[in-house]
mmCIF file with all atom_site columns, C-alpha atoms in Angstrom:
data_model
loop_
_atom_site.group_PDB
_atom_site.id
_atom_site.type_symbol
_atom_site.label_atom_id
_atom_site.label_alt_id
_atom_site.label_comp_id
_atom_site.label_asym_id
_atom_site.label_entity_id
_atom_site.label_seq_id
_atom_site.pdbx_PDB_ins_code
_atom_site.Cartn_x
_atom_site.Cartn_y
_atom_site.Cartn_z
_atom_site.occupancy
_atom_site.B_iso_or_equiv
_atom_site.pdbx_formal_charge
_atom_site.auth_seq_id
_atom_site.auth_comp_id
_atom_site.auth_asym_id
_atom_site.auth_atom_id
_atom_site.pdbx_PDB_model_num
ATOM 1   C CA . MET L 1 1   ? 0.108  0.069  -0.081 1.00 0.00 ? 158 MET L CA 1
ATOM 2   C CA . ILE L 1 2   ? 1.339  3.353  -0.937 1.00 0.00 ? 159 ILE L CA 1
ATOM 3   C CA . ASN L 1 3   ? 1.873  5.775  1.741  1.00 0.00 ? 160 ASN L CA 1
ATOM 4   C CA . ASN L 1 4   ? 0.998  9.243  0.523  1.00 0.00 ? 161 ASN L CA 1
ATOM 5   C CA . ASP L 1 5   ? 2.249  11.216 3.610  1.00 0.00 ? 162 ASP L CA 1
ATOM 6   C CA . ASN L 1 6   ? 5.830  9.826  2.726  1.00 0.00 ? 163 ASN L CA 1
ATOM 7   C CA . ILE L 1 7   ? 5.558  10.568 -0.740 1.00 0.00 ? 164 ILE L CA 1
ATOM 8   C CA . ALA L 1 8   ? 4.411  14.114 -0.150 1.00 0.00 ? 165 ALA L CA 1
ATOM 9   C CA . GLN L 1 9   ? 7.403  14.580 2.379  1.00 0.00 ? 166 GLN L CA 1
ATOM 10  C CA . LYS L 1 10  ? 10.011 13.098 -0.353 1.00 0.00 ? 167 LYS L CA 1
ATOM 11  C CA . VAL L 1 11  ? 8.526  15.540 -3.097 1.00 0.00 ? 168 VAL L CA 1
ATOM 12  C CA . THR L 1 12  ? 8.459  18.549 -0.951 1.00 0.00 ? 169 THR L CA 1
ATOM 13  C CA . PHE L 1 13  ? 11.546 17.994 1.079  1.00 0.00 ? 170 PHE L CA 1
ATOM 14  C CA . PRO L 1 14  ? 13.950 15.936 -1.042 1.00 0.00 ? 171 PRO L CA 1
ATOM 15  C CA . ARG L 1 15  ? 16.877 14.206 0.839  1.00 0.00 ? 172 ARG L CA 1
ATOM 16  C CA . PRO L 1 16  ? 20.178 15.836 -0.495 1.00 0.00 ? 173 PRO L CA 1
ATOM 17  C CA . ALA L 1 17  ? 22.682 13.581 -2.353 1.00 0.00 ? 174 ALA L CA 1
ATOM 18  C CA . GLU L 1 18  ? 24.944 11.559 -0.139 1.00 0.00 ? 175 GLU L CA 1
ATOM 19  C CA . GLY L 1 19  ? 28.290 13.003 0.778  1.00 0.00 ? 176 GLY L CA 1
ATOM 20  C CA . GLY L 1 20  ? 29.567 16.762 0.779  1.00 0.00 ? 177 GLY L CA 1
ATOM 21  C CA . ARG L 1 21  ? 30.857 18.990 3.620  1.00 0.00 ? 178 ARG L CA 1
ATOM 22  C CA . VAL L 1 22  ? 27.452 20.475 4.241  1.00 0.00 ? 179 VAL L CA 1
ATOM 23  C CA . VAL L 1 23  ? 25.540 17.366 4.297  1.00 0.00 ? 180 VAL L CA 1
ATOM 24  C CA . GLY L 1 24  ? 28.277 15.867 6.533  1.00 0.00 ? 181 GLY L CA 1
ATOM 25  C CA . ALA L 1 25  ? 28.138 18.842 8.870  1.00 0.00 ? 182 ALA L CA 1
ATOM 26  C CA . ALA L 1 26  ? 24.381 18.395 9.121  1.00 0.00 ? 183 ALA L CA 1
ATOM 27  C CA . ASN L 1 27  ? 24.566 14.824 9.959  1.00 0.00 ? 184 ASN L CA 1
ATOM 28  C CA . LEU L 1 28  ? 27.145 15.522 12.563 1.00 0.00 ? 185 LEU L CA 1
ATOM 29  C CA . VAL L 1 29  ? 25.032 18.406 14.238 1.00 0.00 ? 186 VAL L CA 1
ATOM 30  C CA . SER L 1 30  ? 21.779 15.718 14.111 1.00 0.00 ? 187 SER L CA 1
ATOM 31  C CA . THR L 1 31  ? 23.901 13.157 15.812 1.00 0.00 ? 188 THR L CA 1
ATOM 32  C CA . VAL L 1 32  ? 25.636 15.124 18.529 1.00 0.00 ? 189 VAL L CA 1
ATOM 33  C CA . PHE L 1 33  ? 22.164 16.757 19.256 1.00 0.00 ? 190 PHE L CA 1
ATOM 34  C CA . SER L 1 34  ? 19.888 13.995 19.124 1.00 0.00 ? 191 SER L CA 1
ATOM 35  C CA . PRO L 1 35  ? 17.355 13.903 21.636 1.00 0.00 ? 192 PRO L CA 1
ATOM 36  C CA . ALA L 1 36  ? 18.972 11.206 23.946 1.00 0.00 ? 193 ALA L CA 1
ATOM 37  C CA . LEU L 1 37  ? 22.268 13.110 23.992 1.00 0.00 ? 194 LEU L CA 1
ATOM 38  C CA . VAL L 1 38  ? 20.402 16.329 24.776 1.00 0.00 ? 195 VAL L CA 1
ATOM 39  C CA . VAL L 1 39  ? 18.847 14.845 27.626 1.00 0.00 ? 196 VAL L CA 1
ATOM 40  C CA . PHE L 1 40  ? 22.367 13.594 28.695 1.00 0.00 ? 197 PHE L CA 1
ATOM 41  C CA . TYR L 1 41  ? 23.703 17.176 28.531 1.00 0.00 ? 198 TYR L CA 1
ATOM 42  C CA . ALA L 1 42  ? 20.695 18.423 30.573 1.00 0.00 ? 199 ALA L CA 1
ATOM 43  C CA . VAL L 1 43  ? 21.370 15.765 33.250 1.00 0.00 ? 200 VAL L CA 1
ATOM 44  C CA . ILE L 1 44  ? 24.959 16.899 33.487 1.00 0.00 ? 201 ILE L CA 1
ATOM 45  C CA . LEU L 1 45  ? 23.942 20.740 33.815 1.00 0.00 ? 202 LEU L CA 1
ATOM 46  C CA . CYS L 1 46  ? 21.305 19.651 36.562 1.00 0.00 ? 203 CYS L CA 1
ATOM 47  C CA . SER L 1 47  ? 23.929 17.758 38.363 1.00 0.00 ? 204 SER L CA 1
ATOM 48  C CA . TYR L 1 48  ? 26.079 20.899 38.893 1.00 0.00 ? 205 TYR L CA 1
ATOM 49  C CA . SER L 1 49  ? 23.112 22.566 40.810 1.00 0.00 ? 206 SER L CA 1
ATOM 50  C CA . LEU L 1 50  ? 22.655 19.673 43.032 1.00 0.00 ? 207 LEU L CA 1
ATOM 51  C CA . ASP L 1 51  ? 23.208 19.893 46.719 1.00 0.00 ? 208 ASP L CA 1
ATOM 52  C CA . HIS L 1 52  ? 23.003 16.007 47.582 1.00 0.00 ? 209 HIS L CA 1
ATOM 53  C CA . SER L 1 53  ? 25.493 13.866 49.273 1.00 0.00 ? 210 SER L CA 1
ATOM 54  C CA . SER L 1 54  ? 25.066 11.286 46.808 1.00 0.00 ? 211 SER L CA 1
ATOM 55  C CA . LYS L 1 55  ? 24.512 13.221 43.673 1.00 0.00 ? 212 LYS L CA 1
ATOM 56  C CA . PHE L 1 56  ? 27.159 11.413 41.547 1.00 0.00 ? 213 PHE L CA 1
ATOM 57  C CA . LEU L 1 57  ? 25.116 8.140  42.359 1.00 0.00 ? 214 LEU L CA 1
ATOM 58  C CA . TRP L 1 58  ? 21.672 9.471  41.475 1.00 0.00 ? 215 TRP L CA 1
ATOM 59  C CA . THR L 1 59  ? 22.941 11.203 38.314 1.00 0.00 ? 216 THR L CA 1
ATOM 60  C CA . SER L 1 60  ? 24.646 8.094  36.932 1.00 0.00 ? 217 SER L CA 1
ATOM 61  C CA . LEU L 1 61  ? 21.410 5.962  37.881 1.00 0.00 ? 218 LEU L CA 1
ATOM 62  C CA . PHE L 1 62  ? 19.345 8.579  36.024 1.00 0.00 ? 219 PHE L CA 1
ATOM 63  C CA . LEU L 1 63  ? 21.500 8.450  32.930 1.00 0.00 ? 220 LEU L CA 1
ATOM 64  C CA . LEU L 1 64  ? 21.541 4.431  33.012 1.00 0.00 ? 221 LEU L CA 1
ATOM 65  C CA . LEU L 1 65  ? 17.678 4.289  33.254 1.00 0.00 ? 222 LEU L CA 1
ATOM 66  C CA . PHE L 1 66  ? 16.398 7.320  31.424 1.00 0.00 ? 223 PHE L CA 1
ATOM 67  C CA . VAL L 1 67  ? 19.087 7.736  28.642 1.00 0.00 ? 224 VAL L CA 1
ATOM 68  C CA . LEU L 1 68  ? 21.082 4.631  28.079 1.00 0.00 ? 225 LEU L CA 1
ATOM 69  C CA . ALA L 1 69  ? 18.462 2.012  28.577 1.00 0.00 ? 226 ALA L CA 1
ATOM 70  C CA . PRO L 1 70  ? 15.984 3.735  25.955 1.00 0.00 ? 227 PRO L CA 1
ATOM 71  C CA . THR L 1 71  ? 18.974 4.424  23.420 1.00 0.00 ? 228 THR L CA 1
ATOM 72  C CA . ALA L 1 72  ? 19.894 0.701  23.795 1.00 0.00 ? 229 ALA L CA 1
ATOM 73  C CA . TYR L 1 73  ? 16.156 -0.170 22.972 1.00 0.00 ? 230 TYR L CA 1
ATOM 74  C CA . ILE L 1 74  ? 16.041 1.837  19.881 1.00 0.00 ? 231 ILE L CA 1
ATOM 75  C CA . PHE L 1 75  ? 19.314 0.178  18.714 1.00 0.00 ? 232 PHE L CA 1
ATOM 76  C CA . TYR L 1 76  ? 17.644 -3.043 19.388 1.00 0.00 ? 233 TYR L CA 1
ATOM 77  C CA . LEU L 1 77  ? 14.747 -2.111 17.166 1.00 0.00 ? 234 LEU L CA 1
ATOM 78  C CA . MET L 1 78  ? 17.042 -1.028 14.403 1.00 0.00 ? 235 MET L CA 1
ATOM 79  C CA . GLY L 1 79  ? 18.761 -4.521 14.530 1.00 0.00 ? 236 GLY L CA 1
ATOM 80  C CA . GLN L 1 80  ? 15.287 -6.096 14.170 1.00 0.00 ? 237 GLN L CA 1
ATOM 81  C CA . GLY L 1 81  ? 14.484 -4.002 11.208 1.00 0.00 ? 238 GLY L CA 1
ATOM 82  C CA . LYS L 1 82  ? 11.609 -2.284 13.162 1.00 0.00 ? 239 LYS L CA 1
ATOM 83  C CA . VAL L 1 83  ? 12.836 1.195  12.828 1.00 0.00 ? 240 VAL L CA 1
ATOM 84  C CA . THR L 1 84  ? 14.692 2.765  9.838  1.00 0.00 ? 241 THR L CA 1
ATOM 85  C CA . ASP L 1 85  ? 17.293 4.596  11.717 1.00 0.00 ? 242 ASP L CA 1
ATOM 86  C CA . PHE L 1 86  ? 18.341 5.730  15.231 1.00 0.00 ? 243 PHE L CA 1
ATOM 87  C CA . HIS L 1 87  ? 16.198 9.237  14.842 1.00 0.00 ? 244 HIS L CA 1
ATOM 88  C CA . ILE L 1 88  ? 13.115 7.374  14.001 1.00 0.00 ? 245 ILE L CA 1
ATOM 89  C CA . SER L 1 89  ? 12.811 9.414  11.007 1.00 0.00 ? 246 SER L CA 1
ATOM 90  C CA . VAL L 1 90  ? 9.579  7.645  9.711  1.00 0.00 ? 247 VAL L CA 1
ATOM 91  C CA . ARG L 1 91  ? 6.648  8.907  11.654 1.00 0.00 ? 248 ARG L CA 1
ATOM 92  C CA . GLU L 1 92  ? 4.754  5.874  11.424 1.00 0.00 ? 249 GLU L CA 1
ATOM 93  C CA . GLU L 1 93  ? 7.429  3.977  13.070 1.00 0.00 ? 250 GLU L CA 1
ATOM 94  C CA . ARG L 1 94  ? 7.555  6.375  16.184 1.00 0.00 ? 251 ARG L CA 1
ATOM 95  C CA . ILE L 1 95  ? 4.454  5.298  17.989 1.00 0.00 ? 252 ILE L CA 1
ATOM 96  C CA . ARG L 1 96  ? 5.359  2.144  19.247 1.00 0.00 ? 253 ARG L CA 1
ATOM 97  C CA . PRO L 1 97  ? 8.967  2.580  20.415 1.00 0.00 ? 254 PRO L CA 1
ATOM 98  C CA . LEU L 1 98  ? 8.013  6.106  22.015 1.00 0.00 ? 255 LEU L CA 1
ATOM 99  C CA . SER L 1 99  ? 4.974  4.492  23.770 1.00 0.00 ? 256 SER L CA 1
ATOM 100 C CA . VAL L 1 100 ? 7.202  1.752  25.283 1.00 0.00 ? 257 VAL L CA 1
ATOM 101 C CA . ILE L 1 101 ? 9.882  4.298  26.490 1.00 0.00 ? 258 ILE L CA 1
ATOM 102 C CA . PHE L 1 102 ? 6.906  6.424  27.805 1.00 0.00 ? 259 PHE L CA 1
ATOM 103 C CA . VAL L 1 103 ? 5.466  3.613  29.982 1.00 0.00 ? 260 VAL L CA 1
ATOM 104 C CA . TYR L 1 104 ? 8.913  2.524  31.153 1.00 0.00 ? 261 TYR L CA 1
ATOM 105 C CA . SER L 1 105 ? 9.754  5.913  31.966 1.00 0.00 ? 262 SER L CA 1
ATOM 106 C CA . VAL L 1 106 ? 6.417  6.451  34.009 1.00 0.00 ? 263 VAL L CA 1
ATOM 107 C CA . LEU L 1 107 ? 7.229  3.291  36.289 1.00 0.00 ? 264 LEU L CA 1
ATOM 108 C CA . LEU L 1 108 ? 10.880 4.186  36.678 1.00 0.00 ? 265 LEU L CA 1
ATOM 109 C CA . LEU L 1 109 ? 10.007 7.800  37.641 1.00 0.00 ? 266 LEU L CA 1
ATOM 110 C CA . LEU L 1 110 ? 7.608  6.734  40.219 1.00 0.00 ? 267 LEU L CA 1
ATOM 111 C CA . LEU L 1 111 ? 10.352 4.284  41.616 1.00 0.00 ? 268 LEU L CA 1
ATOM 112 C CA . TYR L 1 112 ? 12.953 7.092  41.411 1.00 0.00 ? 269 TYR L CA 1
ATOM 113 C CA . GLY L 1 113 ? 10.934 9.529  43.130 1.00 0.00 ? 270 GLY L CA 1
ATOM 114 C CA . PHE L 1 114 ? 9.836  7.109  45.766 1.00 0.00 ? 271 PHE L CA 1
ATOM 115 C CA . VAL L 1 115 ? 13.503 6.042  46.858 1.00 0.00 ? 272 VAL L CA 1
ATOM 116 C CA . GLY L 1 116 ? 14.087 9.599  47.426 1.00 0.00 ? 273 GLY L CA 1
ATOM 117 C CA . GLY L 1 117 ? 15.927 11.037 44.022 1.00 0.00 ? 274 GLY L CA 1
ATOM 118 C CA . PRO L 1 118 ? 16.981 14.657 43.868 1.00 0.00 ? 275 PRO L CA 1
ATOM 119 C CA . GLY L 1 119 ? 14.126 16.705 43.179 1.00 0.00 ? 276 GLY L CA 1
ATOM 120 C CA . ALA L 1 120 ? 15.846 18.530 40.094 1.00 0.00 ? 277 ALA L CA 1
ATOM 121 C CA . LEU L 1 121 ? 16.204 15.225 38.444 1.00 0.00 ? 278 LEU L CA 1
ATOM 122 C CA . VAL L 1 122 ? 12.748 14.054 39.248 1.00 0.00 ? 279 VAL L CA 1
ATOM 123 C CA . THR L 1 123 ? 11.464 17.302 37.502 1.00 0.00 ? 280 THR L CA 1
ATOM 124 C CA . LEU L 1 124 ? 13.722 16.803 34.604 1.00 0.00 ? 281 LEU L CA 1
ATOM 125 C CA . GLY L 1 125 ? 12.267 13.218 34.334 1.00 0.00 ? 282 GLY L CA 1
ATOM 126 C CA . TYR L 1 126 ? 8.763  14.583 34.257 1.00 0.00 ? 283 TYR L CA 1
ATOM 127 C CA . LEU L 1 127 ? 9.727  17.108 31.653 1.00 0.00 ? 284 LEU L CA 1
ATOM 128 C CA . CYS L 1 128 ? 11.122 14.350 29.300 1.00 0.00 ? 285 CYS L CA 1
ATOM 129 C CA . LEU L 1 129 ? 7.939  12.267 30.059 1.00 0.00 ? 286 LEU L CA 1
ATOM 130 C CA . ALA L 1 130 ? 5.599  15.187 28.931 1.00 0.00 ? 287 ALA L CA 1
ATOM 131 C CA . LEU L 1 131 ? 7.530  15.941 25.820 1.00 0.00 ? 288 LEU L CA 1
ATOM 132 C CA . THR L 1 132 ? 7.496  12.148 25.051 1.00 0.00 ? 289 THR L CA 1
ATOM 133 C CA . GLY L 1 133 ? 3.897  12.035 25.583 1.00 0.00 ? 290 GLY L CA 1
ATOM 134 C CA . LEU L 1 134 ? 3.337  15.018 23.435 1.00 0.00 ? 291 LEU L CA 1
ATOM 135 C CA . TRP L 1 135 ? 5.668  13.736 20.652 1.00 0.00 ? 292 TRP L CA 1
ATOM 136 C CA . ILE L 1 136 ? 3.490  10.524 20.570 1.00 0.00 ? 293 ILE L CA 1
ATOM 137 C CA . LEU L 1 137 ? 0.267  12.427 20.332 1.00 0.00 ? 294 LEU L CA 1
ATOM 138 C CA . VAL L 1 138 ? 1.481  14.708 17.564 1.00 0.00 ? 295 VAL L CA 1
ATOM 139 C CA . SER L 1 139 ? 3.142  11.689 15.601 1.00 0.00 ? 296 SER L CA 1
ATOM 140 C CA . LEU L 1 140 ? -0.444 10.277 15.394 1.00 0.00 ? 297 LEU L CA 1
ATOM 141 C CA . TYR L 1 141 ? -1.381 13.056 12.718 1.00 0.00 ? 298 TYR L CA 1
ATOM 142 C CA . TRP L 1 142 ? 1.868  15.111 12.030 1.00 0.00 ? 299 TRP L CA 1
ATOM 143 C CA . LYS L 1 143 ? 5.458  15.004 12.072 1.00 0.00 ? 300 LYS L CA 1
ATOM 144 C CA . ILE L 1 144 ? 7.606  17.486 14.494 1.00 0.00 ? 301 ILE L CA 1
ATOM 145 C CA . SER L 1 145 ? 11.327 17.436 15.272 1.00 0.00 ? 302 SER L CA 1
ATOM 146 C CA . GLY L 1 146 ? 12.156 15.665 18.454 1.00 0.00 ? 303 GLY L CA 1
ATOM 147 C CA . HIS L 1 147 ? 15.618 17.133 17.992 1.00 0.00 ? 304 HIS L CA 1
ATOM 148 C CA . CYS L 1 148 ? 14.212 20.775 18.285 1.00 0.00 ? 305 CYS L CA 1
ATOM 149 C CA . ALA L 1 149 ? 11.875 19.956 20.867 1.00 0.00 ? 306 ALA L CA 1
ATOM 150 C CA . ALA L 1 150 ? 14.824 18.853 23.172 1.00 0.00 ? 307 ALA L CA 1
ATOM 151 C CA . MET L 1 151 ? 16.750 21.736 22.163 1.00 0.00 ? 308 MET L CA 1
ATOM 152 C CA . GLY L 1 152 ? 14.101 24.034 22.715 1.00 0.00 ? 309 GLY L CA 1
ATOM 153 C CA . ALA L 1 153 ? 13.751 22.734 26.436 1.00 0.00 ? 310 ALA L CA 1
ATOM 154 C CA . LEU L 1 154 ? 17.696 22.823 26.919 1.00 0.00 ? 311 LEU L CA 1
ATOM 155 C CA . GLY L 1 155 ? 17.565 26.344 25.866 1.00 0.00 ? 312 GLY L CA 1
ATOM 156 C CA . ALA L 1 156 ? 14.925 27.242 28.218 1.00 0.00 ? 313 ALA L CA 1
ATOM 157 C CA . MET L 1 157 ? 16.865 25.421 31.030 1.00 0.00 ? 314 MET L CA 1
ATOM 158 C CA . VAL L 1 158 ? 19.914 27.508 30.491 1.00 0.00 ? 315 VAL L CA 1
ATOM 159 C CA . PHE L 1 159 ? 17.940 30.844 30.610 1.00 0.00 ? 316 PHE L CA 1
ATOM 160 C CA . ALA L 1 160 ? 15.980 29.671 33.716 1.00 0.00 ? 317 ALA L CA 1
ATOM 161 C CA . HIS L 1 161 ? 19.118 28.673 35.501 1.00 0.00 ? 318 HIS L CA 1
ATOM 162 C CA . PRO L 1 162 ? 21.856 30.624 33.792 1.00 0.00 ? 319 PRO L CA 1
ATOM 163 C CA . HIS L 1 163 ? 24.930 28.788 33.012 1.00 0.00 ? 320 HIS L CA 1
ATOM 164 C CA . GLU L 1 164 ? 27.323 31.658 32.183 1.00 0.00 ? 321 GLU L CA 1
ATOM 165 C CA . ALA L 1 165 ? 28.446 31.297 28.596 1.00 0.00 ? 322 ALA L CA 1
ATOM 166 C CA . LEU L 1 166 ? 25.915 28.654 27.675 1.00 0.00 ? 323 LEU L CA 1
ATOM 167 C CA . VAL L 1 167 ? 23.070 31.317 27.618 1.00 0.00 ? 324 VAL L CA 1
ATOM 168 C CA . PHE L 1 168 ? 24.777 32.733 24.531 1.00 0.00 ? 325 PHE L CA 1
ATOM 169 C CA . ILE L 1 169 ? 25.600 29.298 23.082 1.00 0.00 ? 326 ILE L CA 1
ATOM 170 C CA . ILE L 1 170 ? 22.500 26.977 23.238 1.00 0.00 ? 327 ILE L CA 1
ATOM 171 C CA . PRO L 1 171 ? 20.056 29.331 21.691 1.00 0.00 ? 328 PRO L CA 1
ATOM 172 C CA . PRO L 1 172 ? 22.067 29.738 18.430 1.00 0.00 ? 329 PRO L CA 1
ATOM 173 C CA . LEU L 1 173 ? 23.038 25.791 18.478 1.00 0.00 ? 330 LEU L CA 1
ATOM 174 C CA . ALA L 1 174 ? 19.190 25.153 18.692 1.00 0.00 ? 331 ALA L CA 1
ATOM 175 C CA . LEU L 1 175 ? 18.613 27.051 15.371 1.00 0.00 ? 332 LEU L CA 1
ATOM 176 C CA . VAL L 1 176 ? 21.769 24.983 13.766 1.00 0.00 ? 333 VAL L CA 1
ATOM 177 C CA . VAL L 1 177 ? 19.977 21.908 14.916 1.00 0.00 ? 334 VAL L CA 1
ATOM 178 C CA . ALA L 1 178 ? 16.738 23.301 13.276 1.00 0.00 ? 335 ALA L CA 1
ATOM 179 C CA . TRP L 1 179 ? 18.843 23.906 10.139 1.00 0.00 ? 336 TRP L CA 1
ATOM 180 C CA . SER L 1 180 ? 20.213 20.519 10.069 1.00 0.00 ? 337 SER L CA 1
ATOM 181 C CA . ARG L 1 181 ? 17.021 18.499 10.395 1.00 0.00 ? 338 ARG L CA 1
ATOM 182 C CA . VAL L 1 182 ? 15.617 20.701 7.256  1.00 0.00 ? 339 VAL L CA 1
ATOM 183 C CA . ARG L 1 183 ? 18.763 20.385 5.312  1.00 0.00 ? 340 ARG L CA 1
ATOM 184 C CA . LEU L 1 184 ? 18.782 16.539 5.616  1.00 0.00 ? 341 LEU L CA 1
ATOM 185 C CA . GLY L 1 185 ? 15.058 16.469 4.405  1.00 0.00 ? 342 GLY L CA 1
ATOM 186 C CA . CYS L 1 186 ? 13.816 15.053 7.725  1.00 0.00 ? 343 CYS L CA 1
ATOM 187 C CA . HIS L 1 187 ? 11.480 17.875 8.559  1.00 0.00 ? 344 HIS L CA 1
ATOM 188 C CA . SER L 1 188 ? 10.093 21.146 7.187  1.00 0.00 ? 345 SER L CA 1
ATOM 189 C CA . LEU L 1 189 ? 10.680 24.421 8.653  1.00 0.00 ? 346 LEU L CA 1
ATOM 190 C CA . ALA L 1 190 ? 7.415  24.386 10.393 1.00 0.00 ? 347 ALA L CA 1
ATOM 191 C CA . GLN L 1 191 ? 7.951  21.075 12.007 1.00 0.00 ? 348 GLN L CA 1
ATOM 192 C CA . THR L 1 192 ? 11.304 22.325 13.378 1.00 0.00 ? 349 THR L CA 1
ATOM 193 C CA . LEU L 1 193 ? 9.835  25.703 14.674 1.00 0.00 ? 350 LEU L CA 1
ATOM 194 C CA . VAL L 1 194 ? 7.002  23.797 16.394 1.00 0.00 ? 351 VAL L CA 1
ATOM 195 C CA . GLY L 1 195 ? 9.484  21.400 18.014 1.00 0.00 ? 352 GLY L CA 1
ATOM 196 C CA . LEU L 1 196 ? 11.431 24.539 19.420 1.00 0.00 ? 353 LEU L CA 1
ATOM 197 C CA . VAL L 1 197 ? 8.301  26.004 20.691 1.00 0.00 ? 354 VAL L CA 1
ATOM 198 C CA . LEU L 1 198 ? 6.779  22.777 22.249 1.00 0.00 ? 355 LEU L CA 1
ATOM 199 C CA . GLY L 1 199 ? 10.314 22.183 24.120 1.00 0.00 ? 356 GLY L CA 1
ATOM 200 C CA . ILE L 1 200 ? 10.429 25.690 25.515 1.00 0.00 ? 357 ILE L CA 1
ATOM 201 C CA . ALA L 1 201 ? 6.447  25.715 26.617 1.00 0.00 ? 358 ALA L CA 1
ATOM 202 C CA . VAL L 1 202 ? 6.849  22.327 28.113 1.00 0.00 ? 359 VAL L CA 1
ATOM 203 C CA . PHE L 1 203 ? 9.912  23.297 30.193 1.00 0.00 ? 360 PHE L CA 1
ATOM 204 C CA . TRP L 1 204 ? 8.424  26.426 31.505 1.00 0.00 ? 361 TRP L CA 1
ATOM 205 C CA . PHE L 1 205 ? 5.300  24.452 32.429 1.00 0.00 ? 362 PHE L CA 1
ATOM 206 C CA . PHE L 1 206 ? 7.628  22.380 34.528 1.00 0.00 ? 363 PHE L CA 1
ATOM 207 C CA . LEU L 1 207 ? 9.660  25.227 36.027 1.00 0.00 ? 364 LEU L CA 1
ATOM 208 C CA . PRO L 1 208 ? 10.044 24.855 39.734 1.00 0.00 ? 365 PRO L CA 1
#
């Protein structure tokens, strides 16, 4: 059965030819600022503000459960041929893995909070959970950039809790990430902008 949505995307936003410095740069940006790695960066930034005797343990546990485990799951699905690529670029392929990650994160977050995890990390967990839930809902009908949603939340985070030079670095980087997704033909400009706005809005909603 022909998927008209995918055909329209290919016609409107054709992927550039393989190779070339510009495409290589766009691929590098998309990889370095993939949603999972952006969460990793956010956790590291959070850890600097934690006043907790066991913050290294809690931070490591958060990274293991909420970053590395879902990443390993995506790689597993790639190996099984159930998703096309690590970024889950095909909209229809997003629903199942994101739903599994969502349910998994809910259970872990409840456990993490119950055993006394630092409040800042618990809040970050709820932020990630909310973004994932909205990402799933939108993916039922449309395609937005998870890269940009993650970068929008990270940008809002450095503004709300100033991290010196990062205030001047992250926002321009978010625009570069948006450019990379459009340049690779993965998203339209509207899909990247909506992703950025969604990330910022969800962060401010959960701002302590």
